[in-house]
PDB file of C-alpha atoms in Angstrom:
ATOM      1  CA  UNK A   1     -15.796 -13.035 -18.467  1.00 45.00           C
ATOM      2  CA  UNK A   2     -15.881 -10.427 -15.555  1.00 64.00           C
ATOM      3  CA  UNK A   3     -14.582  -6.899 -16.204  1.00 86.00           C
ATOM      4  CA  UNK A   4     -11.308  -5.311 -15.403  1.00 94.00           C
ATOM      5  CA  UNK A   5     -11.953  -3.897 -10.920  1.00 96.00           C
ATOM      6  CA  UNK A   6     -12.604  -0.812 -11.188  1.00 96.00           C
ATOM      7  CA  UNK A   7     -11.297   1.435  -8.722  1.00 96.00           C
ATOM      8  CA  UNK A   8     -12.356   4.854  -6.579  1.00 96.00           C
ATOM      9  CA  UNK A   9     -10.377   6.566  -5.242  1.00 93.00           C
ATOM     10  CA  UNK A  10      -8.459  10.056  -5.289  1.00 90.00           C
ATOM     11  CA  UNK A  11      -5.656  10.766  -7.353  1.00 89.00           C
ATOM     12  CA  UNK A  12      -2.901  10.580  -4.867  1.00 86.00           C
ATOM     13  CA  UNK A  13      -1.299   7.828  -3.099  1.00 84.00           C
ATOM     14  CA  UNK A  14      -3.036   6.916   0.237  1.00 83.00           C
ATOM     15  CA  UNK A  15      -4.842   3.733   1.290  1.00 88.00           C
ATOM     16  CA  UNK A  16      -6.015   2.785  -2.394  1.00 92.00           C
ATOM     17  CA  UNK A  17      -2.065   2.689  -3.205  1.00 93.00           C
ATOM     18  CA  UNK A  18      -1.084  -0.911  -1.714  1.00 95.00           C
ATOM     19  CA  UNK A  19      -4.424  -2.175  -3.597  1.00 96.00           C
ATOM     20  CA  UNK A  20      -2.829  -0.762  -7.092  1.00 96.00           C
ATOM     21  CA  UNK A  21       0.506  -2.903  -6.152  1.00 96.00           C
ATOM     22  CA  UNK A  22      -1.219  -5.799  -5.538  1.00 97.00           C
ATOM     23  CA  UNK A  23      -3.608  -6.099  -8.450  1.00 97.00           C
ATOM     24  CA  UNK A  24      -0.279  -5.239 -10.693  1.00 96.00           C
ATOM     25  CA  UNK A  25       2.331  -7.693  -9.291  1.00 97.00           C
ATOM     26  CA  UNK A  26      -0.819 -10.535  -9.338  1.00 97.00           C
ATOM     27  CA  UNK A  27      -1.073  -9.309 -13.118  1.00 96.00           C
ATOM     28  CA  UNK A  28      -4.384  -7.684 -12.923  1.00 96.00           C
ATOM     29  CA  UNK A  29      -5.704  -4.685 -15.010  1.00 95.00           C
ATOM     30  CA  UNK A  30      -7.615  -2.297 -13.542  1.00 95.00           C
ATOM     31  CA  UNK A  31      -9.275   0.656 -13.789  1.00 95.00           C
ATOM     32  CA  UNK A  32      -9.113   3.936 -11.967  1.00 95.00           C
ATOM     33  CA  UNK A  33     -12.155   6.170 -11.373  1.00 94.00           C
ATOM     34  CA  UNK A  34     -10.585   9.404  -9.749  1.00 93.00           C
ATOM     35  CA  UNK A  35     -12.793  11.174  -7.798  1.00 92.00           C
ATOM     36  CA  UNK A  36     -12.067  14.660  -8.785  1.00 91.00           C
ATOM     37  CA  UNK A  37     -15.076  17.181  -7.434  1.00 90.00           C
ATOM     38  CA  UNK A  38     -17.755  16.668  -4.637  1.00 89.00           C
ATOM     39  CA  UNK A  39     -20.627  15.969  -6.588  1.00 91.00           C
ATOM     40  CA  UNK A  40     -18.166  12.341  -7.772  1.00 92.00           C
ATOM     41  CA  UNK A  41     -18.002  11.472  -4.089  1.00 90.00           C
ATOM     42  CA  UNK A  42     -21.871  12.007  -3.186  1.00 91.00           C
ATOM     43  CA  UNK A  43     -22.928  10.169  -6.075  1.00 92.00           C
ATOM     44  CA  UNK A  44     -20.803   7.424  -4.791  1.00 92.00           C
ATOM     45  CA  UNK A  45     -22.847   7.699  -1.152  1.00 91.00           C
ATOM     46  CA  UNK A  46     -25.873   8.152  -2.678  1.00 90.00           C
ATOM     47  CA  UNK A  47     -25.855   5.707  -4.736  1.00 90.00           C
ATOM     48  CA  UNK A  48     -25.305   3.258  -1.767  1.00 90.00           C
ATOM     49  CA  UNK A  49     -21.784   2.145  -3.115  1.00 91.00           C
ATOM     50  CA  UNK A  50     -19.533   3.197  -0.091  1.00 90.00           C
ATOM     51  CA  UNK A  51     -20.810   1.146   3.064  1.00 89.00           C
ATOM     52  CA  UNK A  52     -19.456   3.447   5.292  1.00 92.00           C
ATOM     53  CA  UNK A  53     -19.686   6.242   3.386  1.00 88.00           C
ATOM     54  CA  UNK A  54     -15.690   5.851   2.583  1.00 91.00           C
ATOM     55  CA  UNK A  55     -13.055   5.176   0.040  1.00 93.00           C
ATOM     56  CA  UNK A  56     -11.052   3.374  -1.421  1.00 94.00           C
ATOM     57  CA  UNK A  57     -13.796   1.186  -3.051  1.00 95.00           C
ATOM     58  CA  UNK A  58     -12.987  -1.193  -5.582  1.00 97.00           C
ATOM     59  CA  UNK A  59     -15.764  -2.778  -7.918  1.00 96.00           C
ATOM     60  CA  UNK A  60     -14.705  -6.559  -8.296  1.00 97.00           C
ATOM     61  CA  UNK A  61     -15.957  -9.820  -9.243  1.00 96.00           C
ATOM     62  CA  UNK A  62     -19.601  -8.077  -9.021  1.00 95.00           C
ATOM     63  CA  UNK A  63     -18.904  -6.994  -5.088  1.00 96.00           C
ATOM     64  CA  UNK A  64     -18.492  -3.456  -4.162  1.00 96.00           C
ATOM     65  CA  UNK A  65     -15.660  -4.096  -2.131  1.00 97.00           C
ATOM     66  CA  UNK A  66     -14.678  -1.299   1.311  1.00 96.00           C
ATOM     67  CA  UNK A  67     -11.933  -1.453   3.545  1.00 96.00           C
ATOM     68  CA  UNK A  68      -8.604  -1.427   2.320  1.00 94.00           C
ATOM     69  CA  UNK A  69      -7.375  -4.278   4.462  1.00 94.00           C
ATOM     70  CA  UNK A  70     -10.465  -6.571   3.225  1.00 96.00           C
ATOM     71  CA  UNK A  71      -9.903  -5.654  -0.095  1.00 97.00           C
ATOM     72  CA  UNK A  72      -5.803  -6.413   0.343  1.00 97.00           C
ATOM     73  CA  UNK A  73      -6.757  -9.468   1.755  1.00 97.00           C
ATOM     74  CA  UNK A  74      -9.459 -10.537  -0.592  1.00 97.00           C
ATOM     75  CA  UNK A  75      -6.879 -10.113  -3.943  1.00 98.00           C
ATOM     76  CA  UNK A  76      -4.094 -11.990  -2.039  1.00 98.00           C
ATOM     77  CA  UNK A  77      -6.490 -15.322  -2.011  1.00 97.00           C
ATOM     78  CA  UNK A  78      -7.998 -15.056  -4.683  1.00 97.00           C
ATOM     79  CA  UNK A  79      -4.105 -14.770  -6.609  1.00 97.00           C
ATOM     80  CA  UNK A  80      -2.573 -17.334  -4.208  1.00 97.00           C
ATOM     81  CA  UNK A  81      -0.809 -14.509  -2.532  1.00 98.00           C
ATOM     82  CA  UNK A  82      -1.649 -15.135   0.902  1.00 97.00           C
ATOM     83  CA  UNK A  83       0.344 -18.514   2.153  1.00 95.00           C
ATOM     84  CA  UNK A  84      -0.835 -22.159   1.983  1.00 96.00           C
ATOM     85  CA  UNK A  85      -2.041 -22.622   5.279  1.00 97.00           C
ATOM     86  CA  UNK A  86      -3.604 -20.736   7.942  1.00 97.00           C
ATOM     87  CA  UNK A  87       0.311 -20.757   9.969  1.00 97.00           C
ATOM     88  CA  UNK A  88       1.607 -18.854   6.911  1.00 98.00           C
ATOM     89  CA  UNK A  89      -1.614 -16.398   6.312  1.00 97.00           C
ATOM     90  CA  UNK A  90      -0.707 -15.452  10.420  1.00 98.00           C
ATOM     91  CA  UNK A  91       2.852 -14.707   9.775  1.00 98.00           C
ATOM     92  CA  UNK A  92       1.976 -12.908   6.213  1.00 98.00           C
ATOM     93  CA  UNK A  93      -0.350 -10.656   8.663  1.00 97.00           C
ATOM     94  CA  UNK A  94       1.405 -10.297  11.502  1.00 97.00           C
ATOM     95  CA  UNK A  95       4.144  -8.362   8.967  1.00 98.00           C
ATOM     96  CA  UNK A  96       1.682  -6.588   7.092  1.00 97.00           C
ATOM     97  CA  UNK A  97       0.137  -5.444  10.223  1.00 96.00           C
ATOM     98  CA  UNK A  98       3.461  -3.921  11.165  1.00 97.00           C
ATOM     99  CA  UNK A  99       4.364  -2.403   7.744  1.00 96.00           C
ATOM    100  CA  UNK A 100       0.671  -1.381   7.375  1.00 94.00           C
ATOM    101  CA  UNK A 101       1.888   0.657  10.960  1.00 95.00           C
ATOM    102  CA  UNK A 102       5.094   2.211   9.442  1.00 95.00           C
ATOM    103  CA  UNK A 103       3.187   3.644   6.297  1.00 93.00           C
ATOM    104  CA  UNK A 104       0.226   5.079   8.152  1.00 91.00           C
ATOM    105  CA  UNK A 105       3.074   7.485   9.782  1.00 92.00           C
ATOM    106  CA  UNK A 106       3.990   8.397   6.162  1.00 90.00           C
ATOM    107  CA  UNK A 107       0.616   9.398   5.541  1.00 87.00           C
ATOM    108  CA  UNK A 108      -0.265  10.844   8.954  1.00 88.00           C
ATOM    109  CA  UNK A 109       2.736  13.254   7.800  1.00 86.00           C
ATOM    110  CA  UNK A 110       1.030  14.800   4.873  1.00 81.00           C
ATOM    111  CA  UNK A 111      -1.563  16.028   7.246  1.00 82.00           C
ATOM    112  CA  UNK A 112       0.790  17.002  10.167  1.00 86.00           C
ATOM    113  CA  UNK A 113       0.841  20.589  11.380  1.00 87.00           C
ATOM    114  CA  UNK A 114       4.232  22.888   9.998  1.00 87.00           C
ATOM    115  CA  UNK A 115       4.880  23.253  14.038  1.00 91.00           C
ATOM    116  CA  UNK A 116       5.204  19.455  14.100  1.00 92.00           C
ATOM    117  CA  UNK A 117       6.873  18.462  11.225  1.00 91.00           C
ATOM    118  CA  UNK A 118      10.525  17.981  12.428  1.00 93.00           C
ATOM    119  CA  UNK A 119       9.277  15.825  15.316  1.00 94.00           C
ATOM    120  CA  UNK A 120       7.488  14.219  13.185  1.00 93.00           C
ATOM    121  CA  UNK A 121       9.840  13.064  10.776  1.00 94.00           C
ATOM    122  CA  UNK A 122      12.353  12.144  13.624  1.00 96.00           C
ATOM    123  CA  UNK A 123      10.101   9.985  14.902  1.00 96.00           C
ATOM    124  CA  UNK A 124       9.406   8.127  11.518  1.00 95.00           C
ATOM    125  CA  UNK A 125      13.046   7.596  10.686  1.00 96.00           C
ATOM    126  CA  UNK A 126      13.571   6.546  14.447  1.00 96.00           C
ATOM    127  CA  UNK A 127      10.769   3.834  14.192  1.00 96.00           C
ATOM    128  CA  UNK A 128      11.867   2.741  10.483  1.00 96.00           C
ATOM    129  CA  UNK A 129      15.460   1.982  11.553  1.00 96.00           C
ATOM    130  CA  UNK A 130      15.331   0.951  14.804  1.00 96.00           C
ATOM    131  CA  UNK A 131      11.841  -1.248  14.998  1.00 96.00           C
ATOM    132  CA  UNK A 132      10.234  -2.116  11.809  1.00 97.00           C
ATOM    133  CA  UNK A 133      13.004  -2.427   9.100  1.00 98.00           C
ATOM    134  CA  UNK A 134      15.402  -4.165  11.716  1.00 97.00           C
ATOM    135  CA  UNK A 135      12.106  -6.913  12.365  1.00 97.00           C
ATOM    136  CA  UNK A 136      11.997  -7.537   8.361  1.00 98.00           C
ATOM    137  CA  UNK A 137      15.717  -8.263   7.531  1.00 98.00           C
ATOM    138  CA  UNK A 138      15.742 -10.307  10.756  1.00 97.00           C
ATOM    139  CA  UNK A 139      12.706 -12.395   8.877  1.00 97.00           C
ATOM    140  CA  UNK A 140      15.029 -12.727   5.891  1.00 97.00           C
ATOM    141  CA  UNK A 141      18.063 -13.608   8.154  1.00 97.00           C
ATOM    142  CA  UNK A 142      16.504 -16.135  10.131  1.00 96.00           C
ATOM    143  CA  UNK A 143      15.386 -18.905   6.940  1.00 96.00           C
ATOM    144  CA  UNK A 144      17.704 -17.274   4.341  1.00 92.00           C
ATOM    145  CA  UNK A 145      14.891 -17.782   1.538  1.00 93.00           C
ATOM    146  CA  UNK A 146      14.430 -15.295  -0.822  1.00 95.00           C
ATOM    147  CA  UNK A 147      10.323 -14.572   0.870  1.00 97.00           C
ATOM    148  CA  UNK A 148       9.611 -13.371   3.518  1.00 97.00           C
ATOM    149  CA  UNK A 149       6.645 -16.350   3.655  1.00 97.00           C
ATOM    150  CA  UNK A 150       7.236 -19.875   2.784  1.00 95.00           C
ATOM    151  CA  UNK A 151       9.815 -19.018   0.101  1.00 94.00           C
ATOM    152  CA  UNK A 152       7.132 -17.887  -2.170  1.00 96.00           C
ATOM    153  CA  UNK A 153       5.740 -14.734  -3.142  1.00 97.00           C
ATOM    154  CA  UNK A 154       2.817 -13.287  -1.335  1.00 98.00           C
ATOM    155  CA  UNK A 155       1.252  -9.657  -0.290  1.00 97.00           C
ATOM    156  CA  UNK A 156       3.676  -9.652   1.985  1.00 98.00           C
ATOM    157  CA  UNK A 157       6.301  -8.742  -0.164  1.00 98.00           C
ATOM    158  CA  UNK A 158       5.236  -6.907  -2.575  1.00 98.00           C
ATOM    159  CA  UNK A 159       3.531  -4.291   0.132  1.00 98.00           C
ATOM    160  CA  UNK A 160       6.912  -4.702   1.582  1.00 98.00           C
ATOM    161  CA  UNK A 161       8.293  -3.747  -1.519  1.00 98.00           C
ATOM    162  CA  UNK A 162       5.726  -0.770  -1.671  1.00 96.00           C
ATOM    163  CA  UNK A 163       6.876   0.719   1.554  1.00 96.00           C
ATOM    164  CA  UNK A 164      10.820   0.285   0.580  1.00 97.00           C
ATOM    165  CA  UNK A 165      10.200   2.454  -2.290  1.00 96.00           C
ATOM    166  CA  UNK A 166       8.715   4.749   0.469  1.00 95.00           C
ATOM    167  CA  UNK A 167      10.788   5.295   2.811  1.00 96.00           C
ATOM    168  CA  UNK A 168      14.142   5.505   0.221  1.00 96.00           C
ATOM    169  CA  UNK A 169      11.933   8.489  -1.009  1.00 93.00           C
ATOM    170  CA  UNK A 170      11.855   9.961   2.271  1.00 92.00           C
ATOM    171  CA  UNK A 171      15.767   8.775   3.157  1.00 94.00           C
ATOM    172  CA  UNK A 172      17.372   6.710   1.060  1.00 95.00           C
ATOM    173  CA  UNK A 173      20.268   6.393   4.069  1.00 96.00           C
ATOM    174  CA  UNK A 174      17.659   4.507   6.228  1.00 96.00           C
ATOM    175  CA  UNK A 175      17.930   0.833   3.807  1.00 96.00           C
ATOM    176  CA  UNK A 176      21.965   1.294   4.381  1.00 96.00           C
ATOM    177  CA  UNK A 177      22.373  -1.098   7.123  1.00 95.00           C
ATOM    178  CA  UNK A 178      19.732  -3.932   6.150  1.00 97.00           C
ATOM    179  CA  UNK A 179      21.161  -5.343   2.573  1.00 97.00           C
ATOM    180  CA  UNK A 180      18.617  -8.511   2.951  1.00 98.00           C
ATOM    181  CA  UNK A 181      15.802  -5.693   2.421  1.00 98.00           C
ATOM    182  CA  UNK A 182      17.561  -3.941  -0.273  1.00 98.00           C
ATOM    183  CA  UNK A 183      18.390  -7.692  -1.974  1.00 97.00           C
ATOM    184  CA  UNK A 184      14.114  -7.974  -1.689  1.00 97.00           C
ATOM    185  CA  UNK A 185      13.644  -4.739  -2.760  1.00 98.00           C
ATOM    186  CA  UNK A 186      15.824  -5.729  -6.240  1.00 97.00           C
ATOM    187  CA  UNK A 187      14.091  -9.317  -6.441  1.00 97.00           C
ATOM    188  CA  UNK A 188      10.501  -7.876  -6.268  1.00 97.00           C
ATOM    189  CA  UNK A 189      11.031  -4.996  -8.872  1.00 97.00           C
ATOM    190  CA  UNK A 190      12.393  -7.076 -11.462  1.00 97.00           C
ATOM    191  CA  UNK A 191       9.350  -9.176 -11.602  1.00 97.00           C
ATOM    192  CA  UNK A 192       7.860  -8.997 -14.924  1.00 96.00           C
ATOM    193  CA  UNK A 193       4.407  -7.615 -13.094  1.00 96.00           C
ATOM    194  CA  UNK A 194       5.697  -4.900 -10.799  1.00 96.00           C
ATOM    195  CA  UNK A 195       8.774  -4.043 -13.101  1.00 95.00           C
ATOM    196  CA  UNK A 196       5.378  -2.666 -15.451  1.00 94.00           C
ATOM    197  CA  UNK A 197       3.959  -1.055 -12.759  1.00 94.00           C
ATOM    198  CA  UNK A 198       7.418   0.897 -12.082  1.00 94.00           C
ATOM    199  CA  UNK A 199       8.107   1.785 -15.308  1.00 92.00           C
ATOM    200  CA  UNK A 200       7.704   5.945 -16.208  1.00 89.00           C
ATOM    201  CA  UNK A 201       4.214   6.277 -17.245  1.00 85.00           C
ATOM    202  CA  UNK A 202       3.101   3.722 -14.981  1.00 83.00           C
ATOM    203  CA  UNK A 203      -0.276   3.762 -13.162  1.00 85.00           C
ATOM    204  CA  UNK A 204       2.044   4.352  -9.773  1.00 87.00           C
ATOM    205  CA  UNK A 205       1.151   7.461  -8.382  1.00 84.00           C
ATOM    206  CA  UNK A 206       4.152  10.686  -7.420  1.00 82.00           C
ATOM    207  CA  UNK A 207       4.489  11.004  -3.777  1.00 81.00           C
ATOM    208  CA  UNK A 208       1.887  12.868  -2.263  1.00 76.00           C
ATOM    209  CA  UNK A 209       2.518  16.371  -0.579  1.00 74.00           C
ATOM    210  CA  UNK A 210       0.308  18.243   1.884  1.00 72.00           C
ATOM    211  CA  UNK A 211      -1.322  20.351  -0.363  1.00 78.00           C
ATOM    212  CA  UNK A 212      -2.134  17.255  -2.432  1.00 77.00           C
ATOM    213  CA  UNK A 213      -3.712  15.887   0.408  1.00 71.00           C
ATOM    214  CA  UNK A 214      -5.711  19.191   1.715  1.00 77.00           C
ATOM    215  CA  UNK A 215      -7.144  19.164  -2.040  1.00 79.00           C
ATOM    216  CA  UNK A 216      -8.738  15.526  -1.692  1.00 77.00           C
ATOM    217  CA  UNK A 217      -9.943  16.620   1.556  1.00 74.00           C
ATOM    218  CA  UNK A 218     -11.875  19.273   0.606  1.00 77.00           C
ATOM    219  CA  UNK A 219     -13.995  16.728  -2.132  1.00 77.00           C
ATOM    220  CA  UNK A 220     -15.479  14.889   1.279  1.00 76.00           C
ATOM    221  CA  UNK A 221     -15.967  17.752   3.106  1.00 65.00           C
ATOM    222  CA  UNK A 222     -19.608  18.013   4.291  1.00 57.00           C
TER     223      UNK A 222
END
């Protein structure tokens, strides 16, 4: 019987944090090897685990597995979380693509310049209620199933779900106007899998703040 994944990554939220989401709503336990000093990320180089010389990396089914997409995409199939057909697996990426968008901004912000903070954050909550979150509930709206996906539950939702949880943390006015979302939001969190992953104590990280960030930086700095 194959081992728990094991995953590298830093202990903050970031691009390893949709992969934690996934592997708990499918069920999965994992582990989490924090990289916590520079000498833990060279050994990971030079021992040849990183491909590109980046995390996250997630050890898995005897694979060292790079690229947080790939590695989203390869836990949705393998926990029938990605559609039944190849129609459904486009529409399930076409609205990860554009969520995947959204929460690069939230990360991008950790990392933004004091000077450019307030533009910054008008521009996310701009772009959250006037493009992406209005796209989502219109999803909902137009097959009135309870998935976004062929009224079953895929990647899709649950990193959905992830980036809800986001951006109420940044402003919780923003879900007001889309009640479809907020109804998803609800549905997904009360699924035995995730509502474990949510509870206090939980392997879900705190939101991440700049100096957070500026402290992982400095462990892959050359």
């Amino acid at each position: 019987m194959a081992g728990k994944p094991v995953l590298h990554y830093f202990n903050v939220r970031g691009r390893m944090e949709s992969i934690l989401w996934l592997l708990a709503a499918a069920g999965v336990e994992f582990e989490e090897k924090f990289i916590e000093t520079p000498e833990d990320f060279e050994k990971l180089k030079n021992d040849g685990l990183l491909l590109f010389q980046q995390v996250p990396m997630v050890e898995m089914d005897g694979m060292k597995l790079v690229q947080s997409r790939a590695i989203l995409n390869y836990i949705a199939t393998k926990y029938n979380l990605y559609g039944k057909d190849v129609k459904e697996r486009l529409l399930i990426d076409m609205y990860t693509e554009g969520m995947a968008d959204l929460y690069e901004m939230f990360i991008q912000l950790t990392v933004t310049p004091p000077d450019q903070i307030d533009a910054k954050i008008a521009l996310i909550k701009d772009r959250t209620k006037n493009r992406y979150l209005p796209a989502f509930e219109k999803v909902l709206k137009s097959h009135g199933q309870d998935y976004l996906v062929g009224n079953k539950l895929s990647k899709a939702d649950i990193l959905l779900t992830e980036l809800l949880y986001t951006v109420e943390e940044f402003d919780a006015s923003l879900l007001a106007s889309f009640p479809l979302l907020q109804a998803l939001k609800t549905r997904i969190s009360n699924l035995p899998n995730v509502k474990k992953f949510l509870q206090p104590g939980g392997q879900r990280k705190p939101p991440t703040t700049a100096k957070m960030m500026e402290e992982a930086r400095k462990l892959v700095k050359p």
